[in-house]
Amino acid sequence: EVQLVESGGVLVQPGGSLRLSCAASESIFSSYSMSWVRQAPGKGLEWVSSITGSGVSTYYADSVKGRFIISRDNSRNTLFLQMNNLRAEDTAVYYCAKFSSFLPDVWGKGTTVTVSS
Amino acid sequence: DIVMTQSPDSLAVSLGERATINCKSTLSVLYSSNNKNYLAWYRQKPGQPPKLLISWASIRESGVPDRFSGSGSGTDFTLTINNLQAEDVAVYYCQQYYTTPRITFGQGTRLEIK
């Protein structure tokens, strides 16, 4: 089973930028659509963004559209999330997840993003 | 967006008893062309990522005990956990993927031991 490891989460000031990474263990990474899902402290799960296996198509939640950019490097089996103009409400654990048959079936352990002055 | 609403928000069940969690969607997640419900259930233990338990409303993932079962169709779904074990303490989420990749989750149901 593919393993996913997120990194890049830190404390950042409002208005700042951050790039998250998610490294996959398998070379067939390019076969799968991938997503970012976040969870604010003590809250539920919120889908953030998705990208197809080829990277051609991307999708965003309205809450992050225009501020976040999802991308992937299939040669490095890595998924990215560029986060710009960060707000306090972006504070969350960010999970990357592999899609199979239309839904996320494998999740990483998450990386924590804190937006605060 | 399809909004998913779970009930109850929390419940406490005795060991060995049955737990029942309900999930309702604002629109049907039954795709008529293949007669499949695009509905999944996840379990999240403290400090861990969600784990997929059931997909297509009633299909258990490999390795998930048969104490877990999913049912329902259209807009109303149920997760049933029979013979509750201590390791079942967690938050459970339903999720629709009818509008994949724009998936949406229920607010979660916290399951505790009575």
Short mmCIF file of C-alpha atoms in Angstrom, two decimals:
data_model
loop_
_atom_site.label_atom_id
_atom_site.label_comp_id
_atom_site.label_asym_id
_atom_site.label_seq_id
_atom_site.Cartn_x
_atom_site.Cartn_y
_atom_site.Cartn_z
CA GLU A 1 0.00 0.00 0.00
CA VAL A 2 1.25 3.46 -0.84
CA GLN A 3 2.57 5.52 2.07
CA LEU A 4 2.14 9.30 2.17
CA VAL A 5 4.28 11.67 4.25
CA GLU A 6 3.43 15.35 4.52
CA SER A 7 5.85 18.10 5.49
CA GLY A 8 6.18 21.86 5.53
CA GLY A 9 3.70 22.85 8.20
CA VAL A 10 4.87 25.68 10.47
CA LEU A 11 3.75 28.78 12.32
CA VAL A 12 3.25 31.64 9.86
CA GLN A 13 1.92 35.17 10.17
CA PRO A 14 -1.37 36.26 8.58
CA GLY A 15 -0.78 37.25 4.98
CA GLY A 16 2.22 34.95 4.72
CA SER A 17 2.94 32.07 2.38
CA LEU A 18 3.84 28.42 2.82
CA ARG A 19 4.39 25.37 0.64
CA LEU A 20 3.35 21.94 1.84
CA SER A 21 4.76 18.74 0.36
CA CYS A 22 3.51 15.18 0.34
CA ALA A 23 5.93 12.41 -0.61
CA ALA A 24 4.50 9.13 -1.89
CA SER A 25 6.27 5.81 -1.57
CA GLU A 26 5.30 4.33 -4.90
CA SER A 27 6.46 5.01 -8.42
CA ILE A 28 2.92 4.56 -9.71
CA PHE A 29 2.07 7.86 -8.02
CA SER A 30 1.20 9.35 -11.39
CA SER A 31 -1.70 6.91 -11.74
CA TYR A 32 -3.68 8.53 -8.95
CA SER A 33 -5.55 11.74 -8.41
CA MET A 34 -4.46 13.35 -5.15
CA SER A 35 -6.08 15.75 -2.74
CA TRP A 36 -5.48 17.92 0.29
CA VAL A 37 -8.01 17.75 3.13
CA ARG A 38 -7.72 19.86 6.26
CA GLN A 39 -8.99 19.70 9.80
CA ALA A 40 -9.13 22.79 11.99
CA PRO A 41 -8.45 22.23 15.70
CA GLY A 42 -11.33 20.29 17.24
CA LYS A 43 -13.31 20.44 13.99
CA GLY A 44 -14.33 18.15 11.16
CA LEU A 45 -12.81 17.39 7.78
CA GLU A 46 -12.81 19.90 4.92
CA TRP A 47 -11.77 19.11 1.36
CA VAL A 48 -9.32 21.76 0.10
CA SER A 49 -8.03 20.85 -3.36
CA SER A 50 -7.50 18.01 -5.82
CA ILE A 51 -5.35 17.31 -8.86
CA THR A 52 -5.58 14.62 -11.51
CA GLY A 53 -2.80 12.08 -12.05
CA SER A 54 -1.36 13.95 -15.01
CA GLY A 55 -1.61 17.29 -13.22
CA VAL A 56 -3.65 18.76 -16.06
CA SER A 57 -6.81 19.39 -14.03
CA THR A 58 -7.03 21.05 -10.63
CA TYR A 59 -9.93 21.79 -8.30
CA TYR A 60 -10.32 24.07 -5.29
CA ALA A 61 -12.75 24.72 -2.47
CA ASP A 62 -14.24 28.20 -2.61
CA SER A 63 -12.56 29.00 0.72
CA VAL A 64 -9.07 28.74 -0.82
CA LYS A 65 -9.65 29.51 -4.49
CA GLY A 66 -7.30 32.23 -5.70
CA ARG A 67 -4.97 31.79 -2.71
CA PHE A 68 -3.84 28.14 -2.86
CA ILE A 69 -2.23 26.27 -5.76
CA ILE A 70 -2.02 22.51 -5.96
CA SER A 71 0.66 20.86 -8.10
CA ARG A 72 2.60 17.65 -8.41
CA ASP A 73 5.96 16.38 -9.63
CA ASN A 74 5.42 12.82 -10.80
CA SER A 75 9.14 12.32 -11.40
CA ARG A 76 9.65 12.84 -7.66
CA ASN A 77 6.38 11.20 -6.50
CA THR A 78 5.53 14.41 -4.68
CA LEU A 79 2.39 16.50 -4.24
CA PHE A 80 2.51 20.19 -3.29
CA LEU A 81 0.19 22.85 -1.92
CA GLN A 82 1.33 26.45 -2.29
CA MET A 83 -0.59 28.52 0.25
CA ASN A 84 -0.61 32.31 -0.15
CA ASN A 85 -2.26 35.17 1.72
CA LEU A 86 -2.85 32.91 4.70
CA ARG A 87 -5.59 33.68 7.18
CA ALA A 88 -6.23 32.60 10.76
CA GLU A 89 -9.02 30.35 9.53
CA ASP A 90 -6.48 28.35 7.48
CA THR A 91 -5.04 27.02 10.74
CA ALA A 92 -5.43 23.24 10.55
CA VAL A 93 -3.82 19.88 10.13
CA TYR A 94 -3.40 19.35 6.41
CA TYR A 95 -3.65 15.78 5.13
CA CYS A 96 -2.75 14.59 1.68
CA ALA A 97 -4.84 11.73 0.39
CA LYS A 98 -4.71 9.39 -2.57
CA PHE A 99 -7.89 8.90 -4.55
CA SER A 100 -9.02 5.51 -5.76
CA SER A 101 -12.41 4.84 -7.33
CA PHE A 102 -13.47 8.45 -6.78
CA LEU A 103 -12.72 8.72 -3.06
CA PRO A 104 -9.71 9.10 -0.74
CA ASP A 105 -8.57 5.68 0.41
CA VAL A 106 -5.06 6.33 1.77
CA TRP A 107 -4.16 9.29 3.96
CA GLY A 108 -0.91 10.68 5.30
CA LYS A 109 -0.45 11.50 8.97
CA GLY A 110 -0.81 15.22 8.34
CA THR A 111 1.22 18.38 8.86
CA THR A 112 0.16 21.27 11.09
CA VAL A 113 -0.22 24.81 9.78
CA THR A 114 -0.74 27.59 12.31
CA VAL A 115 -1.53 31.10 11.12
CA SER A 116 -1.05 33.59 13.92
CA SER A 117 0.75 36.82 14.72
CA ASP B 1 -22.64 21.69 -2.45
CA ILE B 2 -24.14 18.53 -1.01
CA VAL B 3 -24.38 18.97 2.76
CA MET B 4 -23.98 15.89 4.92
CA THR B 5 -25.57 15.84 8.38
CA GLN B 6 -24.86 13.13 10.92
CA SER B 7 -26.83 12.17 13.99
CA PRO B 8 -26.23 12.01 16.81
CA ASP B 9 -23.23 14.28 17.37
CA SER B 10 -22.08 11.91 20.09
CA LEU B 11 -23.17 8.67 21.66
CA ALA B 12 -22.08 6.35 24.43
CA VAL B 13 -22.60 2.61 24.06
CA SER B 14 -21.76 -0.28 26.38
CA LEU B 15 -19.12 -2.81 25.41
CA GLY B 16 -20.65 -5.63 23.40
CA GLU B 17 -23.69 -3.58 22.42
CA ARG B 18 -24.63 -1.99 19.09
CA ALA B 19 -23.85 1.54 17.95
CA THR B 20 -25.85 3.20 15.18
CA ILE B 21 -24.83 6.39 13.40
CA ASN B 22 -27.02 8.10 10.82
CA CYS B 23 -26.08 10.29 7.89
CA LYS B 24 -28.37 12.35 5.68
CA SER B 25 -27.46 14.19 2.49
CA THR B 26 -29.24 17.23 1.05
CA LEU B 27 -29.24 15.62 -2.41
CA SER B 28 -29.36 11.99 -3.47
CA VAL B 29 -25.91 10.42 -3.89
CA LEU B 30 -27.34 7.47 -5.81
CA TYR B 31 -26.05 7.50 -9.39
CA SER B 32 -28.86 6.08 -11.49
CA SER B 33 -26.71 4.83 -14.37
CA ASN B 34 -24.89 2.30 -12.19
CA ASN B 35 -27.24 2.14 -9.18
CA LYS B 36 -24.39 2.91 -6.81
CA ASN B 37 -24.46 5.16 -3.76
CA TYR B 38 -21.40 7.41 -3.63
CA LEU B 39 -21.19 7.33 0.16
CA ALA B 40 -18.29 6.34 2.41
CA TRP B 41 -17.64 6.00 6.14
CA TYR B 42 -14.37 6.82 7.91
CA ARG B 43 -13.10 6.32 11.43
CA GLN B 44 -10.67 8.76 13.02
CA LYS B 45 -8.93 7.92 16.26
CA PRO B 46 -7.28 10.72 18.30
CA GLY B 47 -4.08 11.96 16.72
CA GLN B 48 -4.52 9.80 13.64
CA PRO B 49 -5.70 10.43 10.07
CA PRO B 50 -9.09 9.16 8.95
CA LYS B 51 -9.28 5.52 7.95
CA LEU B 52 -11.65 4.36 5.22
CA LEU B 53 -14.04 1.72 6.56
CA ILE B 54 -16.84 1.46 4.00
CA SER B 55 -17.32 2.64 0.45
CA TRP B 56 -20.30 2.51 -1.91
CA ALA B 57 -22.49 2.77 1.21
CA SER B 58 -22.06 -0.88 2.20
CA ILE B 59 -18.76 -2.35 0.95
CA ARG B 60 -16.25 -2.96 3.75
CA GLU B 61 -12.61 -2.25 3.01
CA SER B 62 -10.18 -5.12 3.28
CA GLY B 63 -9.34 -5.85 6.92
CA VAL B 64 -12.36 -4.07 8.39
CA PRO B 65 -14.15 -6.40 10.82
CA ASP B 66 -17.60 -7.60 9.82
CA ARG B 67 -18.92 -5.98 13.01
CA PHE B 68 -19.03 -2.84 10.87
CA SER B 69 -21.82 -2.56 8.32
CA GLY B 70 -23.24 0.20 6.18
CA SER B 71 -26.72 0.53 4.77
CA GLY B 72 -29.05 3.00 3.13
CA SER B 73 -29.63 4.57 -0.25
CA GLY B 74 -30.33 7.92 -1.85
CA THR B 75 -30.16 10.45 0.96
CA ASP B 76 -30.29 8.35 4.15
CA PHE B 77 -27.51 6.11 5.38
CA THR B 78 -26.53 4.23 8.52
CA LEU B 79 -23.30 2.88 9.96
CA THR B 80 -23.85 0.05 12.43
CA ILE B 81 -21.17 -1.30 14.74
CA ASN B 82 -22.15 -4.56 16.42
CA ASN B 83 -20.47 -6.03 19.51
CA LEU B 84 -18.76 -2.73 20.37
CA GLN B 85 -15.12 -3.05 21.35
CA ALA B 86 -12.94 -0.62 23.28
CA GLU B 87 -10.84 0.03 20.17
CA ASP B 88 -13.93 1.37 18.37
CA VAL B 89 -13.80 4.59 20.38
CA ALA B 90 -13.30 7.26 17.72
CA VAL B 91 -15.01 9.93 15.66
CA TYR B 92 -16.88 8.57 12.64
CA TYR B 93 -17.50 10.58 9.48
CA CYS B 94 -19.71 9.97 6.50
CA GLN B 95 -18.60 11.43 3.17
CA GLN B 96 -20.23 11.81 -0.22
CA TYR B 97 -18.19 11.48 -3.39
CA TYR B 98 -21.05 11.91 -5.83
CA THR B 99 -19.51 15.29 -6.69
CA THR B 100 -15.95 13.96 -6.68
CA PRO B 101 -13.38 15.38 -6.41
CA ARG B 102 -15.39 18.02 -4.54
CA ILE B 103 -16.18 15.67 -1.69
CA THR B 104 -17.99 16.72 1.47
CA PHE B 105 -18.04 15.22 4.94
CA GLY B 106 -20.54 15.04 7.75
CA GLN B 107 -19.67 16.91 10.93
CA GLY B 108 -18.63 13.70 12.68
CA THR B 109 -20.08 11.53 15.44
CA ARG B 110 -18.05 10.89 18.58
CA LEU B 111 -18.43 7.33 19.87
CA GLU B 112 -17.56 6.57 23.48
CA ILE B 113 -17.90 3.62 25.82
CA LYS B 114 -20.68 3.85 28.41
#
